[in-house]
PDB file of C-alpha atoms in Angstrom:
ATOM      1  CA  MET A 210      16.971  19.988  11.387  1.00  0.00           C
ATOM      2  CA  ILE A 211      15.352  19.491   8.024  1.00  0.00           C
ATOM      3  CA  GLU A 212      15.980  22.378   5.630  1.00  0.00           C
ATOM      4  CA  ASP A 213      16.692  22.084   1.915  1.00  0.00           C
ATOM      5  CA  GLU A 214      18.469  25.452   1.640  1.00  0.00           C
ATOM      6  CA  ALA A 215      22.045  24.877   2.834  1.00  0.00           C
ATOM      7  CA  ILE A 216      22.773  28.494   3.801  1.00  0.00           C
ATOM      8  CA  VAL A 217      19.567  28.741   5.827  1.00  0.00           C
ATOM      9  CA  ALA A 218      20.333  25.407   7.514  1.00  0.00           C
ATOM     10  CA  MET A 219      23.849  26.535   8.474  1.00  0.00           C
ATOM     11  CA  ASP A 220      22.494  29.819   9.855  1.00  0.00           C
ATOM     12  CA  ILE A 221      19.880  28.047  11.976  1.00  0.00           C
ATOM     13  CA  ALA A 222      22.487  25.558  13.221  1.00  0.00           C
ATOM     14  CA  MET A 223      24.691  28.478  14.270  1.00  0.00           C
ATOM     15  CA  GLN A 224      21.763  30.089  16.121  1.00  0.00           C
ATOM     16  CA  LEU A 225      21.037  26.791  17.873  1.00  0.00           C
ATOM     17  CA  ARG A 226      24.646  26.459  19.036  1.00  0.00           C
ATOM     18  CA  LYS A 227      24.540  30.019  20.405  1.00  0.00           C
ATOM     19  CA  MET A 228      21.448  28.988  22.410  1.00  0.00           C
ATOM     20  CA  GLY A 229      23.280  25.993  23.856  1.00  0.00           C
ATOM     21  CA  CYS A 230      21.520  23.398  21.701  1.00  0.00           C
ATOM     22  CA  ILE A 231      23.429  20.658  19.925  1.00  0.00           C
ATOM     23  CA  PRO A 232      22.293  20.116  16.323  1.00  0.00           C
ATOM     24  CA  VAL A 233      22.806  16.410  15.607  1.00  0.00           C
ATOM     25  CA  GLY A 234      22.370  16.659  11.861  1.00  0.00           C
ATOM     26  CA  ILE A 235      20.945  18.454   8.874  1.00  0.00           C
ATOM     27  CA  ALA A 236      18.764  16.721   6.301  1.00  0.00           C
ATOM     28  CA  ALA A 237      17.683  18.217   2.987  1.00  0.00           C
ATOM     29  CA  SER A 238      14.846  15.792   2.166  1.00  0.00           C
ATOM     30  CA  GLY A 239      11.971  14.161   3.975  1.00  0.00           C
ATOM     31  CA  GLU A 240      13.335  10.711   3.256  1.00  0.00           C
ATOM     32  CA  GLN A 241      16.730  11.611   4.712  1.00  0.00           C
ATOM     33  CA  ALA A 242      15.023  13.165   7.749  1.00  0.00           C
ATOM     34  CA  ILE A 243      13.150   9.945   8.524  1.00  0.00           C
ATOM     35  CA  GLU A 244      16.320   7.864   8.244  1.00  0.00           C
ATOM     36  CA  MET A 245      18.288  10.269  10.445  1.00  0.00           C
ATOM     37  CA  SER A 246      15.572  10.522  13.094  1.00  0.00           C
ATOM     38  CA  ALA A 247      15.361   6.732  13.387  1.00  0.00           C
ATOM     39  CA  ARG A 248      19.131   6.498  13.741  1.00  0.00           C
ATOM     40  CA  LEU A 249      19.823   9.573  15.927  1.00  0.00           C
ATOM     41  CA  GLN A 250      16.593   9.846  17.970  1.00  0.00           C
ATOM     42  CA  PRO A 251      16.786  13.640  18.455  1.00  0.00           C
ATOM     43  CA  ASP A 252      14.911  15.327  21.306  1.00  0.00           C
ATOM     44  CA  LEU A 253      13.309  17.732  18.862  1.00  0.00           C
ATOM     45  CA  THR A 254      13.284  18.350  15.101  1.00  0.00           C
ATOM     46  CA  LEU A 255      13.030  21.652  13.250  1.00  0.00           C
ATOM     47  CA  MET A 256      11.250  20.928   9.964  1.00  0.00           C
ATOM     48  CA  ASP A 257      10.678  23.068   6.893  1.00  0.00           C
ATOM     49  CA  ILE A 258       7.267  22.357   5.354  1.00  0.00           C
ATOM     50  CA  HIS A 259       8.278  22.735   1.692  1.00  0.00           C
ATOM     51  CA  LEU A 260      11.303  20.633   0.725  1.00  0.00           C
ATOM     52  CA  ALA A 261      12.948  20.134  -2.651  1.00  0.00           C
ATOM     53  CA  SER A 262      12.163  16.421  -2.651  1.00  0.00           C
ATOM     54  CA  ALA A 263       9.292  14.079  -3.416  1.00  0.00           C
ATOM     55  CA  MET A 264       8.266  14.083   0.249  1.00  0.00           C
ATOM     56  CA  ASP A 265       7.320  17.337   1.921  1.00  0.00           C
ATOM     57  CA  GLY A 266       8.050  18.223   5.535  1.00  0.00           C
ATOM     58  CA  ILE A 267       4.510  17.505   6.717  1.00  0.00           C
ATOM     59  CA  THR A 268       4.568  13.927   5.444  1.00  0.00           C
ATOM     60  CA  ALA A 269       8.054  13.444   6.885  1.00  0.00           C
ATOM     61  CA  ALA A 270       6.940  14.833  10.263  1.00  0.00           C
ATOM     62  CA  GLN A 271       3.912  12.520  10.354  1.00  0.00           C
ATOM     63  CA  THR A 272       6.118   9.522   9.592  1.00  0.00           C
ATOM     64  CA  MET A 273       8.754  10.543  12.139  1.00  0.00           C
ATOM     65  CA  ARG A 274       6.080  11.027  14.803  1.00  0.00           C
ATOM     66  CA  THR A 275       4.479   7.609  14.241  1.00  0.00           C
ATOM     67  CA  GLN A 276       7.636   5.552  13.597  1.00  0.00           C
ATOM     68  CA  CYS A 277      10.148   7.221  15.933  1.00  0.00           C
ATOM     69  CA  ASN A 278       8.064   9.414  18.269  1.00  0.00           C
ATOM     70  CA  VAL A 279      10.226  12.404  17.336  1.00  0.00           C
ATOM     71  CA  PRO A 280       8.523  15.757  18.051  1.00  0.00           C
ATOM     72  CA  VAL A 281       8.576  18.518  15.429  1.00  0.00           C
ATOM     73  CA  ILE A 282       8.536  22.304  15.221  1.00  0.00           C
ATOM     74  CA  PHE A 283       7.659  23.568  11.760  1.00  0.00           C
ATOM     75  CA  LEU A 284       9.749  26.394  10.286  1.00  0.00           C
ATOM     76  CA  SER A 285       8.340  27.745   7.072  1.00  0.00           C
ATOM     77  CA  ALA A 286       7.297  30.760   5.072  1.00  0.00           C
ATOM     78  CA  PHE A 287       4.106  28.788   4.424  1.00  0.00           C
ATOM     79  CA  VAL A 288       2.979  28.135   8.018  1.00  0.00           C
ATOM     80  CA  ALA A 289       0.464  30.962   7.825  1.00  0.00           C
ATOM     81  CA  GLU A 290      -1.330  29.365   4.859  1.00  0.00           C
ATOM     82  CA  GLU A 291      -4.511  27.816   6.233  1.00  0.00           C
ATOM     83  CA  LYS A 292      -4.311  24.679   4.052  1.00  0.00           C
ATOM     84  CA  SER A 293      -0.683  23.947   5.000  1.00  0.00           C
ATOM     85  CA  ARG A 294      -1.282  24.671   8.681  1.00  0.00           C
ATOM     86  CA  ALA A 295      -4.379  22.443   8.801  1.00  0.00           C
ATOM     87  CA  ARG A 296      -2.444  19.575   7.240  1.00  0.00           C
ATOM     88  CA  ALA A 297       0.609  20.224   9.417  1.00  0.00           C
ATOM     89  CA  SER A 298      -1.487  20.157  12.592  1.00  0.00           C
ATOM     90  CA  GLN A 299      -2.277  16.470  11.935  1.00  0.00           C
ATOM     91  CA  SER A 300       1.328  15.627  12.850  1.00  0.00           C
ATOM     92  CA  ALA A 301       0.859  17.212  16.314  1.00  0.00           C
ATOM     93  CA  PRO A 302       3.745  19.706  16.048  1.00  0.00           C
ATOM     94  CA  LEU A 303       5.036  21.389  19.187  1.00  0.00           C
ATOM     95  CA  GLY A 304       5.169  24.758  17.466  1.00  0.00           C
ATOM     96  CA  TYR A 305       5.371  26.828  14.312  1.00  0.00           C
ATOM     97  CA  LEU A 306       7.679  29.625  13.205  1.00  0.00           C
ATOM     98  CA  ASN A 307       7.171  31.806  10.162  1.00  0.00           C
ATOM     99  CA  LYS A 308      10.296  32.492   8.120  1.00  0.00           C
ATOM    100  CA  PRO A 309      12.077  34.771   8.472  1.00  0.00           C
ATOM    101  CA  PHE A 310      12.225  34.565  12.254  1.00  0.00           C
ATOM    102  CA  SER A 311      14.434  36.129  14.873  1.00  0.00           C
ATOM    103  CA  GLU A 312      16.803  34.338  17.203  1.00  0.00           C
ATOM    104  CA  TYR A 313      14.486  35.357  20.056  1.00  0.00           C
ATOM    105  CA  GLU A 314      11.471  33.744  18.353  1.00  0.00           C
ATOM    106  CA  LEU A 315      13.468  30.558  17.724  1.00  0.00           C
ATOM    107  CA  GLN A 316      14.601  30.447  21.356  1.00  0.00           C
ATOM    108  CA  THR A 317      11.042  31.042  22.613  1.00  0.00           C
ATOM    109  CA  VAL A 318       9.446  28.239  20.581  1.00  0.00           C
ATOM    110  CA  ILE A 319      12.245  25.786  21.436  1.00  0.00           C
ATOM    111  CA  ASP A 320      12.028  26.629  25.147  1.00  0.00           C
ATOM    112  CA  ALA A 321       8.249  26.107  25.103  1.00  0.00           C
ATOM    113  CA  ALA A 322       8.601  22.780  23.285  1.00  0.00           C
ATOM    114  CA  LEU A 323      11.275  21.515  25.662  1.00  0.00           C
ATOM    115  CA  LYS A 324       9.221  22.625  28.680  1.00  0.00           C
ATOM    116  CA  TYR A 325       6.319  20.607  27.291  1.00  0.00           C
ATOM    117  CA  LEU A 326       8.539  17.555  26.689  1.00  0.00           C
ATOM    118  CA  ARG A 327      10.244  17.792  30.095  1.00  0.00           C
ATOM    119  CA  PRO A 328       7.640  19.185  32.529  1.00  0.00           C
TER     120      PRO A 328
END
């Protein structure tokens, strides 16, 4: 999971564990996310679009997709913005969630993504 707000990241990780998922790591920057995805090869990545680093989540997702073939779900308060969503769609994400989101919404988008990855 790539989230630059530590409290939000810990909350999402807790929700994932309750759903039976195993978070393999939390990155706070796009650069760290790329390094971790190459090393850990996660099944799926939850990525915030706006990060407090030089690289935003969209650029990180595009790099992770091309270099490591790691699929992404975008989590962001900015997903609804047409410009961000148009740019984000270039990385072929498996889904989007607007913050704040419920545990049910998180479960639904993850289930759909995993169903797509493992037909």
